[in-house]
PDB file of C-alpha atoms and ligand atoms in Angstrom:
ATOM      1  CA  MET A1153       0.000   0.000   0.000  1.00  0.00           C
ATOM      2  CA  THR A1154       1.391   3.432  -0.926  1.00  0.00           C
ATOM      3  CA  ALA A1155       1.179   6.748   0.934  1.00  0.00           C
ATOM      4  CA  GLN A1156      -1.368   8.007  -1.605  1.00  0.00           C
ATOM      5  CA  ARG A1157      -4.045   5.628  -0.401  1.00  0.00           C
ATOM      6  CA  SER A1158      -6.993   7.105   1.508  1.00  0.00           C
ATOM      7  CA  VAL A1159      -9.312   5.049   3.701  1.00  0.00           C
ATOM      8  CA  LEU A1160     -12.566   5.938   5.442  1.00  0.00           C
ATOM      9  CA  VAL A1161     -13.425   3.748   8.439  1.00  0.00           C
ATOM     10  CA  THR A1162     -16.780   4.059  10.242  1.00  0.00           C
ATOM     11  CA  GLY A1163     -17.120   3.007  13.858  1.00  0.00           C
ATOM     12  CA  ALA A1164     -13.501   4.000  14.355  1.00  0.00           C
ATOM     13  CA  SER A1165     -13.624   5.139  17.977  1.00  0.00           C
ATOM     14  CA  SER A1166     -13.179   1.662  19.453  1.00  0.00           C
ATOM     15  CA  GLY A1167     -12.787  -2.038  18.812  1.00  0.00           C
ATOM     16  CA  ILE A1168     -12.297  -3.422  15.314  1.00  0.00           C
ATOM     17  CA  GLY A1169     -12.661  -0.053  13.567  1.00  0.00           C
ATOM     18  CA  ARG A1170     -10.046   1.638  15.732  1.00  0.00           C
ATOM     19  CA  SER A1171      -7.626  -1.221  15.279  1.00  0.00           C
ATOM     20  CA  ALA A1172      -8.175  -1.202  11.487  1.00  0.00           C
ATOM     21  CA  CYS A1173      -7.400   2.548  11.387  1.00  0.00           C
ATOM     22  CA  LEU A1174      -4.086   1.972  13.180  1.00  0.00           C
ATOM     23  CA  LEU A1175      -3.194  -0.828  10.800  1.00  0.00           C
ATOM     24  CA  TYR A1176      -4.078   1.119   7.650  1.00  0.00           C
ATOM     25  CA  ALA A1177      -2.032   4.049   8.927  1.00  0.00           C
ATOM     26  CA  ARG A1178       0.953   1.802   9.644  1.00  0.00           C
ATOM     27  CA  ARG A1179       0.687   0.561   6.052  1.00  0.00           C
ATOM     28  CA  GLY A1180       0.973   4.123   4.763  1.00  0.00           C
ATOM     29  CA  ALA A1181      -2.671   4.979   4.068  1.00  0.00           C
ATOM     30  CA  ALA A1182      -4.236   8.275   5.084  1.00  0.00           C
ATOM     31  CA  VAL A1183      -7.119   7.510   7.435  1.00  0.00           C
ATOM     32  CA  LEU A1184     -10.414   9.302   7.960  1.00  0.00           C
ATOM     33  CA  ALA A1185     -11.903   7.954  11.192  1.00  0.00           C
ATOM     34  CA  MET A1186     -15.632   8.393  11.787  1.00  0.00           C
ATOM     35  CA  ALA A1187     -17.795   7.695  14.849  1.00  0.00           C
ATOM     36  CA  ARG A1188     -19.962   9.633  17.293  1.00  0.00           C
ATOM     37  CA  THR A1189     -17.428  10.012  20.134  1.00  0.00           C
ATOM     38  CA  GLY A1190     -15.106  12.876  19.245  1.00  0.00           C
ATOM     39  CA  ASP A1191     -12.609  12.636  22.096  1.00  0.00           C
ATOM     40  CA  ARG A1192     -11.816   9.014  21.311  1.00  0.00           C
ATOM     41  CA  LEU A1193     -11.356   9.844  17.635  1.00  0.00           C
ATOM     42  CA  ARG A1194      -9.074  12.741  18.535  1.00  0.00           C
ATOM     43  CA  THR A1195      -6.897  10.420  20.649  1.00  0.00           C
ATOM     44  CA  LEU A1196      -6.734   7.930  17.779  1.00  0.00           C
ATOM     45  CA  VAL A1197      -5.748  10.581  15.247  1.00  0.00           C
ATOM     46  CA  GLU A1198      -3.087  11.953  17.600  1.00  0.00           C
ATOM     47  CA  GLU A1199      -1.706   8.441  18.027  1.00  0.00           C
ATOM     48  CA  ILE A1200      -1.492   7.945  14.255  1.00  0.00           C
ATOM     49  CA  ARG A1201       0.106  11.355  13.667  1.00  0.00           C
ATOM     50  CA  ALA A1202       2.604  10.829  16.499  1.00  0.00           C
ATOM     51  CA  ALA A1203       3.746   7.678  14.709  1.00  0.00           C
ATOM     52  CA  GLY A1204       4.254   9.657  11.482  1.00  0.00           C
ATOM     53  CA  GLY A1205       0.958   8.704   9.809  1.00  0.00           C
ATOM     54  CA  ARG A1206      -1.768  10.827   8.243  1.00  0.00           C
ATOM     55  CA  ALA A1207      -5.230  10.922   9.768  1.00  0.00           C
ATOM     56  CA  ALA A1208      -8.265  13.113  10.390  1.00  0.00           C
ATOM     57  CA  PHE A1209     -11.600  12.466  12.029  1.00  0.00           C
ATOM     58  CA  ALA A1210     -15.261  13.258  11.492  1.00  0.00           C
ATOM     59  CA  VAL A1211     -17.730  13.116  14.354  1.00  0.00           C
ATOM     60  CA  GLY A1212     -21.015  11.772  13.107  1.00  0.00           C
ATOM     61  CA  ASP A1213     -23.751   9.181  13.183  1.00  0.00           C
ATOM     62  CA  VAL A1214     -23.725   6.723  10.263  1.00  0.00           C
ATOM     63  CA  GLY A1215     -27.530   6.587  10.449  1.00  0.00           C
ATOM     64  CA  ARG A1216     -27.574  10.242   9.372  1.00  0.00           C
ATOM     65  CA  ARG A1217     -26.808  10.387   5.705  1.00  0.00           C
ATOM     66  CA  ALA A1218     -25.645  14.016   5.928  1.00  0.00           C
ATOM     67  CA  ASP A1219     -23.007  13.042   8.527  1.00  0.00           C
ATOM     68  CA  VAL A1220     -21.648  10.339   6.242  1.00  0.00           C
ATOM     69  CA  ARG A1221     -21.597  12.795   3.314  1.00  0.00           C
ATOM     70  CA  GLU A1222     -19.560  15.224   5.442  1.00  0.00           C
ATOM     71  CA  ALA A1223     -17.089  12.522   6.447  1.00  0.00           C
ATOM     72  CA  VAL A1224     -16.544  11.541   2.813  1.00  0.00           C
ATOM     73  CA  ALA A1225     -16.149  15.205   1.826  1.00  0.00           C
ATOM     74  CA  LEU A1226     -13.590  15.716   4.582  1.00  0.00           C
ATOM     75  CA  ALA A1227     -11.577  12.700   3.445  1.00  0.00           C
ATOM     76  CA  ALA A1228     -11.639  14.006  -0.121  1.00  0.00           C
ATOM     77  CA  LYS A1229     -10.567  17.483   1.007  1.00  0.00           C
ATOM     78  CA  GLU A1230      -7.800  16.282   3.332  1.00  0.00           C
ATOM     79  CA  PHE A1231      -6.447  13.407   1.280  1.00  0.00           C
ATOM     80  CA  GLY A1232      -7.578  14.098  -2.293  1.00  0.00           C
ATOM     81  CA  GLY A1233     -10.112  11.274  -2.525  1.00  0.00           C
ATOM     82  CA  VAL A1234     -11.269   8.025  -0.962  1.00  0.00           C
ATOM     83  CA  ASP A1235     -10.218   4.723  -2.474  1.00  0.00           C
ATOM     84  CA  THR A1236     -11.208   2.373   0.352  1.00  0.00           C
ATOM     85  CA  VAL A1237     -14.176   2.414   2.707  1.00  0.00           C
ATOM     86  CA  VAL A1238     -14.620   0.081   5.650  1.00  0.00           C
ATOM     87  CA  ALA A1239     -18.233   0.232   6.858  1.00  0.00           C
ATOM     88  CA  ASN A1240     -17.772  -1.158  10.325  1.00  0.00           C
ATOM     89  CA  ALA A1241     -20.068   0.798  12.695  1.00  0.00           C
ATOM     90  CA  GLY A1242     -22.615  -1.453  14.317  1.00  0.00           C
ATOM     91  CA  PHE A1243     -24.126  -2.623  17.585  1.00  0.00           C
ATOM     92  CA  GLY A1244     -26.235  -5.451  18.974  1.00  0.00           C
ATOM     93  CA  ILE A1245     -29.644  -5.835  20.560  1.00  0.00           C
ATOM     94  CA  TYR A1246     -30.575  -8.969  22.498  1.00  0.00           C
ATOM     95  CA  SER A1247     -34.303  -9.669  22.545  1.00  0.00           C
ATOM     96  CA  ASP A1248     -36.629 -12.610  22.114  1.00  0.00           C
ATOM     97  CA  VAL A1249     -38.599 -12.536  18.867  1.00  0.00           C
ATOM     98  CA  ALA A1250     -41.942 -12.112  20.622  1.00  0.00           C
ATOM     99  CA  SER A1251     -40.782  -8.923  22.351  1.00  0.00           C
ATOM    100  CA  ILE A1252     -39.110  -7.076  19.474  1.00  0.00           C
ATOM    101  CA  THR A1253     -40.302  -3.490  19.363  1.00  0.00           C
ATOM    102  CA  GLU A1254     -40.578  -1.188  16.382  1.00  0.00           C
ATOM    103  CA  GLU A1255     -38.276   1.261  18.153  1.00  0.00           C
ATOM    104  CA  ASP A1256     -35.487  -1.326  18.485  1.00  0.00           C
ATOM    105  CA  PHE A1257     -36.038  -2.517  14.926  1.00  0.00           C
ATOM    106  CA  ASP A1258     -35.721   1.017  13.552  1.00  0.00           C
ATOM    107  CA  SER A1259     -32.719   1.890  15.662  1.00  0.00           C
ATOM    108  CA  ILE A1260     -30.633  -1.149  14.719  1.00  0.00           C
ATOM    109  CA  VAL A1261     -31.552  -0.975  11.020  1.00  0.00           C
ATOM    110  CA  ARG A1262     -30.642   2.715  11.027  1.00  0.00           C
ATOM    111  CA  THR A1263     -27.087   2.057  12.196  1.00  0.00           C
ATOM    112  CA  ASN A1264     -26.278  -1.452  10.998  1.00  0.00           C
ATOM    113  CA  VAL A1265     -27.939  -1.342   7.564  1.00  0.00           C
ATOM    114  CA  LYS A1266     -28.651   2.237   6.526  1.00  0.00           C
ATOM    115  CA  GLY A1267     -25.252   3.290   7.866  1.00  0.00           C
ATOM    116  CA  VAL A1268     -23.543   0.869   5.469  1.00  0.00           C
ATOM    117  CA  LEU A1269     -25.756   1.859   2.531  1.00  0.00           C
ATOM    118  CA  TRP A1270     -25.092   5.574   3.095  1.00  0.00           C
ATOM    119  CA  ALA A1271     -21.354   4.904   3.298  1.00  0.00           C
ATOM    120  CA  LEU A1272     -21.501   3.062  -0.022  1.00  0.00           C
ATOM    121  CA  GLN A1273     -23.670   5.617  -1.810  1.00  0.00           C
ATOM    122  CA  GLU A1274     -21.858   8.693  -0.540  1.00  0.00           C
ATOM    123  CA  SER A1275     -18.409   7.352  -1.362  1.00  0.00           C
ATOM    124  CA  LEU A1276     -19.344   5.924  -4.779  1.00  0.00           C
ATOM    125  CA  PRO A1277     -18.034   8.790  -6.950  1.00  0.00           C
ATOM    126  CA  HIS A1278     -14.639   8.472  -5.240  1.00  0.00           C
ATOM    127  CA  LEU A1279     -14.631   4.683  -5.336  1.00  0.00           C
ATOM    128  CA  ARG A1280     -15.497   4.795  -9.047  1.00  0.00           C
ATOM    129  CA  ALA A1281     -12.671   7.249  -9.729  1.00  0.00           C
ATOM    130  CA  ALA A1282     -10.200   5.037  -7.847  1.00  0.00           C
ATOM    131  CA  ARG A1283     -11.601   1.646  -8.898  1.00  0.00           C
ATOM    132  CA  GLY A1284     -11.659   1.227  -5.153  1.00  0.00           C
ATOM    133  CA  ARG A1285     -12.607  -1.163  -2.408  1.00  0.00           C
ATOM    134  CA  PHE A1286     -15.691  -1.311  -0.189  1.00  0.00           C
ATOM    135  CA  GLY A1287     -15.427  -3.450   2.943  1.00  0.00           C
ATOM    136  CA  ILE A1288     -18.365  -4.393   5.151  1.00  0.00           C
ATOM    137  CA  VAL A1289     -17.923  -5.668   8.688  1.00  0.00           C
ATOM    138  CA  SER A1290     -20.698  -8.189   9.081  1.00  0.00           C
ATOM    139  CA  SER A1291     -20.575 -11.196  11.425  1.00  0.00           C
ATOM    140  CA  ILE A1292     -20.770 -14.959  11.464  1.00  0.00           C
ATOM    141  CA  LEU A1293     -24.393 -14.101  12.282  1.00  0.00           C
ATOM    142  CA  GLY A1294     -24.730 -12.631   8.783  1.00  0.00           C
ATOM    143  CA  ARG A1295     -24.792 -16.234   7.521  1.00  0.00           C
ATOM    144  CA  ALA A1296     -26.198 -18.097  10.528  1.00  0.00           C
ATOM    145  CA  ALA A1297     -28.726 -16.956  13.106  1.00  0.00           C
ATOM    146  CA  VAL A1298     -28.961 -17.636  16.836  1.00  0.00           C
ATOM    147  CA  PRO A1299     -31.784 -17.160  19.345  1.00  0.00           C
ATOM    148  CA  TYR A1300     -32.310 -13.871  21.185  1.00  0.00           C
ATOM    149  CA  SER A1301     -30.330 -12.050  18.488  1.00  0.00           C
ATOM    150  CA  ALA A1302     -32.918 -11.888  15.700  1.00  0.00           C
ATOM    151  CA  LEU A1303     -32.617  -8.132  15.214  1.00  0.00           C
ATOM    152  CA  TYR A1304     -28.840  -8.217  14.962  1.00  0.00           C
ATOM    153  CA  CYS A1305     -28.897 -11.314  12.732  1.00  0.00           C
ATOM    154  CA  MET A1306     -31.469  -9.696  10.432  1.00  0.00           C
ATOM    155  CA  THR A1307     -29.268  -6.621   9.965  1.00  0.00           C
ATOM    156  CA  LYS A1308     -26.157  -8.678   9.248  1.00  0.00           C
ATOM    157  CA  HIS A1309     -28.047 -10.937   6.828  1.00  0.00           C
ATOM    158  CA  ALA A1310     -29.276  -7.782   5.091  1.00  0.00           C
ATOM    159  CA  LEU A1311     -25.649  -6.740   4.619  1.00  0.00           C
ATOM    160  CA  THR A1312     -24.916 -10.044   2.878  1.00  0.00           C
ATOM    161  CA  ALA A1313     -27.687  -9.259   0.384  1.00  0.00           C
ATOM    162  CA  LEU A1314     -26.533  -5.680  -0.040  1.00  0.00           C
ATOM    163  CA  ALA A1315     -22.976  -6.851  -0.690  1.00  0.00           C
ATOM    164  CA  ASP A1316     -24.052  -9.551  -3.146  1.00  0.00           C
ATOM    165  CA  THR A1317     -26.036  -7.083  -5.222  1.00  0.00           C
ATOM    166  CA  ALA A1318     -23.542  -4.207  -4.978  1.00  0.00           C
ATOM    167  CA  ARG A1319     -20.686  -6.525  -5.975  1.00  0.00           C
ATOM    168  CA  LEU A1320     -22.501  -7.492  -9.172  1.00  0.00           C
ATOM    169  CA  GLU A1321     -23.565  -3.960 -10.061  1.00  0.00           C
ATOM    170  CA  LEU A1322     -20.234  -2.290  -9.289  1.00  0.00           C
ATOM    171  CA  ALA A1323     -17.882  -4.821 -10.856  1.00  0.00           C
ATOM    172  CA  LYS A1324     -18.045  -2.887 -14.132  1.00  0.00           C
ATOM    173  CA  ASP A1325     -16.592   0.132 -12.276  1.00  0.00           C
ATOM    174  CA  GLY A1326     -13.735  -1.946 -10.903  1.00  0.00           C
ATOM    175  CA  ILE A1327     -15.043  -1.644  -7.341  1.00  0.00           C
ATOM    176  CA  SER A1328     -14.699  -4.683  -5.104  1.00  0.00           C
ATOM    177  CA  VAL A1329     -17.131  -5.430  -2.288  1.00  0.00           C
ATOM    178  CA  THR A1330     -15.795  -7.535   0.566  1.00  0.00           C
ATOM    179  CA  VAL A1331     -17.772  -8.904   3.491  1.00  0.00           C
ATOM    180  CA  VAL A1332     -15.808  -9.822   6.592  1.00  0.00           C
ATOM    181  CA  GLY A1333     -17.665 -11.724   9.278  1.00  0.00           C
ATOM    182  CA  PRO A1334     -15.829 -11.870  12.584  1.00  0.00           C
ATOM    183  CA  GLY A1335     -16.733 -14.361  15.270  1.00  0.00           C
ATOM    184  CA  LEU A1336     -16.486 -13.458  18.920  1.00  0.00           C
ATOM    185  CA  THR A1337     -13.927 -10.642  19.238  1.00  0.00           C
ATOM    186  CA  ALA A1338     -12.492  -9.039  22.370  1.00  0.00           C
ATOM    187  CA  THR A1339     -14.055  -5.553  22.090  1.00  0.00           C
ATOM    188  CA  ASP A1340     -16.626  -3.497  24.004  1.00  0.00           C
ATOM    189  CA  PHE A1341     -19.348  -4.799  21.671  1.00  0.00           C
ATOM    190  CA  GLN A1342     -21.359  -6.497  24.434  1.00  0.00           C
ATOM    191  CA  SER A1343     -21.144  -3.594  26.876  1.00  0.00           C
ATOM    192  CA  ASN A1344     -22.345  -1.321  24.058  1.00  0.00           C
ATOM    193  CA  ALA A1345     -25.179  -3.699  23.171  1.00  0.00           C
ATOM    194  CA  VAL A1346     -28.755  -3.276  24.356  1.00  0.00           C
ATOM    195  CA  SER A1347     -30.352  -6.228  26.138  1.00  0.00           C
ATOM    196  CA  ARG A1348     -34.121  -6.640  26.459  1.00  0.00           C
ATOM    197  CA  VAL A1349     -33.718 -10.018  28.176  1.00  0.00           C
ATOM    198  CA  GLY A1350     -31.689  -8.770  31.111  1.00  0.00           C
ATOM    199  CA  VAL A1351     -28.430 -10.473  30.136  1.00  0.00           C
ATOM    200  CA  VAL A1352     -26.065 -10.781  27.177  1.00  0.00           C
ATOM    201  CA  ALA A1353     -27.219 -13.721  25.072  1.00  0.00           C
ATOM    202  CA  ALA A1354     -23.770 -14.763  23.849  1.00  0.00           C
ATOM    203  CA  PRO A1355     -20.458 -16.038  25.186  1.00  0.00           C
ATOM    204  CA  ASP A1356     -18.310 -13.336  26.801  1.00  0.00           C
ATOM    205  CA  ASN A1357     -16.492 -11.088  24.289  1.00  0.00           C
ATOM    206  CA  SER A1358     -13.293 -11.275  26.328  1.00  0.00           C
ATOM    207  CA  VAL A1359     -12.756 -14.922  25.277  1.00  0.00           C
ATOM    208  CA  GLY A1360     -12.919 -13.898  21.626  1.00  0.00           C
ATOM    209  CA  TRP A1361     -10.172 -13.245  19.096  1.00  0.00           C
ATOM    210  CA  PRO A1362      -7.822 -10.354  19.878  1.00  0.00           C
ATOM    211  CA  VAL A1363      -9.073  -7.261  18.093  1.00  0.00           C
ATOM    212  CA  GLU A1364      -5.735  -6.718  16.298  1.00  0.00           C
ATOM    213  CA  LYS A1365      -6.001 -10.168  14.737  1.00  0.00           C
ATOM    214  CA  VAL A1366      -9.513  -9.476  13.459  1.00  0.00           C
ATOM    215  CA  ALA A1367      -8.477  -6.070  12.106  1.00  0.00           C
ATOM    216  CA  ALA A1368      -5.500  -7.633  10.312  1.00  0.00           C
ATOM    217  CA  ARG A1369      -7.740 -10.193   8.634  1.00  0.00           C
ATOM    218  CA  LEU A1370     -10.241  -7.477   7.758  1.00  0.00           C
ATOM    219  CA  VAL A1371      -7.657  -5.184   6.164  1.00  0.00           C
ATOM    220  CA  SER A1372      -6.044  -8.060   4.300  1.00  0.00           C
ATOM    221  CA  ALA A1373      -9.391  -9.299   2.907  1.00  0.00           C
ATOM    222  CA  VAL A1374     -10.395  -5.829   1.711  1.00  0.00           C
ATOM    223  CA  GLU A1375      -6.956  -5.188   0.195  1.00  0.00           C
ATOM    224  CA  ARG A1376      -7.010  -8.504  -1.645  1.00  0.00           C
ATOM    225  CA  ARG A1377     -10.540  -7.795  -2.858  1.00  0.00           C
ATOM    226  CA  ARG A1378     -11.802 -11.038  -1.322  1.00  0.00           C
ATOM    227  CA  ARG A1379     -15.501 -11.712  -1.634  1.00  0.00           C
ATOM    228  CA  GLU A1380     -16.528 -13.003   1.798  1.00  0.00           C
ATOM    229  CA  VAL A1381     -14.327 -14.009   4.708  1.00  0.00           C
ATOM    230  CA  TYR A1382     -15.698 -15.513   7.914  1.00  0.00           C
ATOM    231  CA  LEU A1383     -13.305 -15.715  10.824  1.00  0.00           C
ATOM    232  CA  GLY A1384     -12.716 -18.555  13.260  1.00  0.00           C
ATOM    233  CA  LEU A1385     -13.283 -22.271  13.057  1.00  0.00           C
ATOM    234  CA  ALA A1386     -16.236 -22.254  15.456  1.00  0.00           C
ATOM    235  CA  GLY A1387     -18.126 -19.645  13.454  1.00  0.00           C
ATOM    236  CA  ARG A1388     -17.325 -21.196  10.093  1.00  0.00           C
ATOM    237  CA  SER A1389     -18.453 -24.576  11.458  1.00  0.00           C
ATOM    238  CA  LEU A1390     -21.727 -23.030  12.544  1.00  0.00           C
ATOM    239  CA  ILE A1391     -22.341 -21.635   9.042  1.00  0.00           C
ATOM    240  CA  TRP A1392     -21.354 -24.935   7.456  1.00  0.00           C
ATOM    241  CA  ALA A1393     -23.580 -26.993   9.793  1.00  0.00           C
ATOM    242  CA  ARG A1394     -26.474 -24.558   9.317  1.00  0.00           C
ATOM    243  CA  ASN A1395     -26.257 -24.996   5.536  1.00  0.00           C
ATOM    244  CA  ARG A1396     -25.519 -28.709   5.340  1.00  0.00           C
ATOM    245  CA  PHE A1397     -27.300 -30.140   8.385  1.00  0.00           C
ATOM    246  CA  PRO A1398     -29.816 -27.533   9.558  1.00  0.00           C
ATOM    247  CA  ARG A1399     -31.671 -29.857  11.923  1.00  0.00           C
ATOM    248  CA  LEU A1400     -28.437 -30.931  13.568  1.00  0.00           C
ATOM    249  CA  ALA A1401     -27.375 -27.294  13.854  1.00  0.00           C
ATOM    250  CA  ASP A1402     -30.737 -26.434  15.435  1.00  0.00           C
ATOM    251  CA  TRP A1403     -30.274 -29.259  17.931  1.00  0.00           C
ATOM    252  CA  GLY A1404     -26.845 -27.955  18.942  1.00  0.00           C
ATOM    253  CA  ILE A1405     -28.047 -24.363  19.188  1.00  0.00           C
ATOM    254  CA  ARG A1406     -31.098 -25.431  21.213  1.00  0.00           C
ATOM    255  CA  ARG A1407     -28.825 -27.162  23.727  1.00  0.00           C
ATOM    256  CA  TRP A1408     -26.849 -23.937  24.115  1.00  0.00           C
ATOM    257  CA  MET A1409     -30.128 -21.992  24.354  1.00  0.00           C
ATOM    258  CA  GLN A1410     -31.465 -24.184  27.149  1.00  0.00           C
ATOM    259  CA  GLN A1411     -28.315 -23.532  29.193  1.00  0.00           C
ATOM    260  CA  PHE A1412     -28.563 -19.824  28.439  1.00  0.00           C
ATOM    261  CA  GLU A1413     -32.242 -19.633  29.383  1.00  0.00           C
ATOM    262  CA  LYS A1414     -31.372 -20.823  32.901  1.00  0.00           C
ATOM    263  CA  THR A1415     -29.446 -17.557  33.337  1.00  0.00           C
ATOM    264  CA  LEU A1416     -32.395 -15.340  32.336  1.00  0.00           C
ATOM    265  CA  PRO A1417     -33.909 -13.223  35.105  1.00  0.00           C
ATOM    266  CA  LYS A1418     -37.335 -14.547  36.124  1.00  0.00           C
ATOM    267  CA  LYS A1419     -40.166 -12.589  34.448  1.00  0.00           C
ATOM    268  CA  GLY A1420     -41.870 -10.299  36.959  1.00  0.00           C
ATOM    269  CA  GLY A1421     -39.185 -11.139  39.539  1.00  0.00           C
TER     270      GLY A1421
HETATM  271  N1  LIG B2835     -17.029  -7.924  18.866  1.00  0.00           N
HETATM  272  C1  LIG B2835     -17.561  -8.977  18.278  1.00  0.00           C
HETATM  273  O1  LIG B2835     -17.598 -10.083  18.856  1.00  0.00           O
HETATM  274  C2  LIG B2835     -18.112  -8.851  16.880  1.00  0.00           C
HETATM  275  C3  LIG B2835     -18.391 -10.054  16.206  1.00  0.00           C
HETATM  276  C4  LIG B2835     -18.906  -9.987  14.911  1.00  0.00           C
HETATM  277  C5  LIG B2835     -19.101  -8.759  14.312  1.00  0.00           C
HETATM  278  N2  LIG B2835     -18.809  -7.613  14.992  1.00  0.00           N
HETATM  279  C6  LIG B2835     -19.061  -6.339  14.299  1.00  0.00           C
HETATM  280  O2  LIG B2835     -17.904  -5.546  14.332  1.00  0.00           O
HETATM  281  C7  LIG B2835     -18.267  -4.169  14.185  1.00  0.00           C
HETATM  282  C8  LIG B2835     -17.488  -3.357  15.197  1.00  0.00           C
HETATM  283  O3  LIG B2835     -17.875  -3.750  16.504  1.00  0.00           O
HETATM  284  P1  LIG B2835     -16.832  -3.884  17.702  1.00  0.00           P
HETATM  285  O4  LIG B2835     -16.824  -5.284  18.147  1.00  0.00           O
HETATM  286  O5  LIG B2835     -15.566  -3.217  17.373  1.00  0.00           O
HETATM  287  O6  LIG B2835     -17.650  -3.101  18.833  1.00  0.00           O
HETATM  288  P2  LIG B2835     -17.441  -1.669  19.522  1.00  0.00           P
HETATM  289  O7  LIG B2835     -16.139  -1.620  20.222  1.00  0.00           O
HETATM  290  O8  LIG B2835     -18.694  -1.423  20.293  1.00  0.00           O
HETATM  291  O9  LIG B2835     -17.341  -0.654  18.288  1.00  0.00           O
HETATM  292  C9  LIG B2835     -18.456  -0.171  17.610  1.00  0.00           C
HETATM  293  C10 LIG B2835     -18.060   1.110  16.904  1.00  0.00           C
HETATM  294  O10 LIG B2835     -19.171   1.581  16.135  1.00  0.00           O
HETATM  295  C11 LIG B2835     -19.395   2.938  16.458  1.00  0.00           C
HETATM  296  N3  LIG B2835     -20.803   3.245  16.261  1.00  0.00           N
HETATM  297  C12 LIG B2835     -21.870   2.632  16.814  1.00  0.00           C
HETATM  298  N4  LIG B2835     -23.007   3.220  16.392  1.00  0.00           N
HETATM  299  C13 LIG B2835     -22.629   4.211  15.530  1.00  0.00           C
HETATM  300  C14 LIG B2835     -23.339   5.183  14.777  1.00  0.00           C
HETATM  301  N5  LIG B2835     -24.679   5.246  14.787  1.00  0.00           N
HETATM  302  N6  LIG B2835     -22.631   6.061  14.016  1.00  0.00           N
HETATM  303  C15 LIG B2835     -21.279   6.017  13.987  1.00  0.00           C
HETATM  304  N7  LIG B2835     -20.558   5.115  14.679  1.00  0.00           N
HETATM  305  C16 LIG B2835     -21.230   4.233  15.457  1.00  0.00           C
HETATM  306  C17 LIG B2835     -18.926   3.092  17.889  1.00  0.00           C
HETATM  307  O11 LIG B2835     -18.503   4.417  18.190  1.00  0.00           O
HETATM  308  P3  LIG B2835     -19.372   5.588  18.837  1.00  0.00           P
HETATM  309  O12 LIG B2835     -20.165   4.999  19.948  1.00  0.00           O
HETATM  310  O13 LIG B2835     -18.307   6.558  19.257  1.00  0.00           O
HETATM  311  O14 LIG B2835     -20.206   6.131  17.727  1.00  0.00           O
HETATM  312  C18 LIG B2835     -17.688   2.220  17.867  1.00  0.00           C
HETATM  313  O15 LIG B2835     -16.594   2.940  17.341  1.00  0.00           O
HETATM  314  C19 LIG B2835     -19.783  -4.109  14.338  1.00  0.00           C
HETATM  315  O16 LIG B2835     -20.393  -3.943  13.075  1.00  0.00           O
HETATM  316  C20 LIG B2835     -20.132  -5.473  14.923  1.00  0.00           C
HETATM  317  O17 LIG B2835     -21.426  -5.887  14.553  1.00  0.00           O
HETATM  318  C21 LIG B2835     -18.327  -7.628  16.255  1.00  0.00           C
END
């Protein structure tokens, strides 16, 4: 990667996005970091600049199209264009299907789906000019679904469909679309998630892959214009079992679910 490269990363204030920014900068790319928390972005940019890299930040909400437009414009102004976008911003909601509210549905779709679509649409003129790369941070749960995470799984499945269609339509412009689906990763994802069932319906994030390892695989997949990359044997096995032996997969997931349900707070208690 040369020093002329310019990358926009959403959800850059923590976790996978932050780590990807540091890695891109180390590889010589100019980085435009976007998220809602300005002080964290400022610290990140200072860290990159102190190490001799080029970076700027845009405070904004990916669910607001105007904020995404401003971030893209800033990257173009500061670095002369955008040739790579990593649409990474996202969060989780744990809820049982029967209790899903319209408010939760709208809020997760706004960030996890619309935020990715706005990033793609707003950066398209630059990506076309650069025959660039568009990376989407999805999840293992973009290809397999688990109980109490229907909302999150729906948004990540939607990203698979968005990527599949965008990849076909944009190939003529030389733009690659890469989906990276991490498994459990050691970030603040679960503490930033909303739970309507009183607990986090997943294994603890801290036992997941180190965030630097996930970011390295993400950056490499986007750079190599890979199509879809799912990380970790456990997650890939889940997708494989779900596709090949769905009843067996359901049986395994139900066993996990029964254990998990014992930890749920008693209703009305
Ligand atoms: N950790 C895992 O186990 C795991 C597994 C599979 C997939 N993923 C995916 O990886 C991505 C990154 O998550 P993470 O694990 O790094 O969690 P994280 O540490 O909570 O990071 C989420 C990032 O997204 C930003 N963000 C959230 N809502 C936003 C909004 N509306 N507008 C702009 N930025 C927003 C957050 O910053 P602000 O709050 O400052 O805006 C933060 O920088 C997500 O898409 C997630 O679904 C994570």
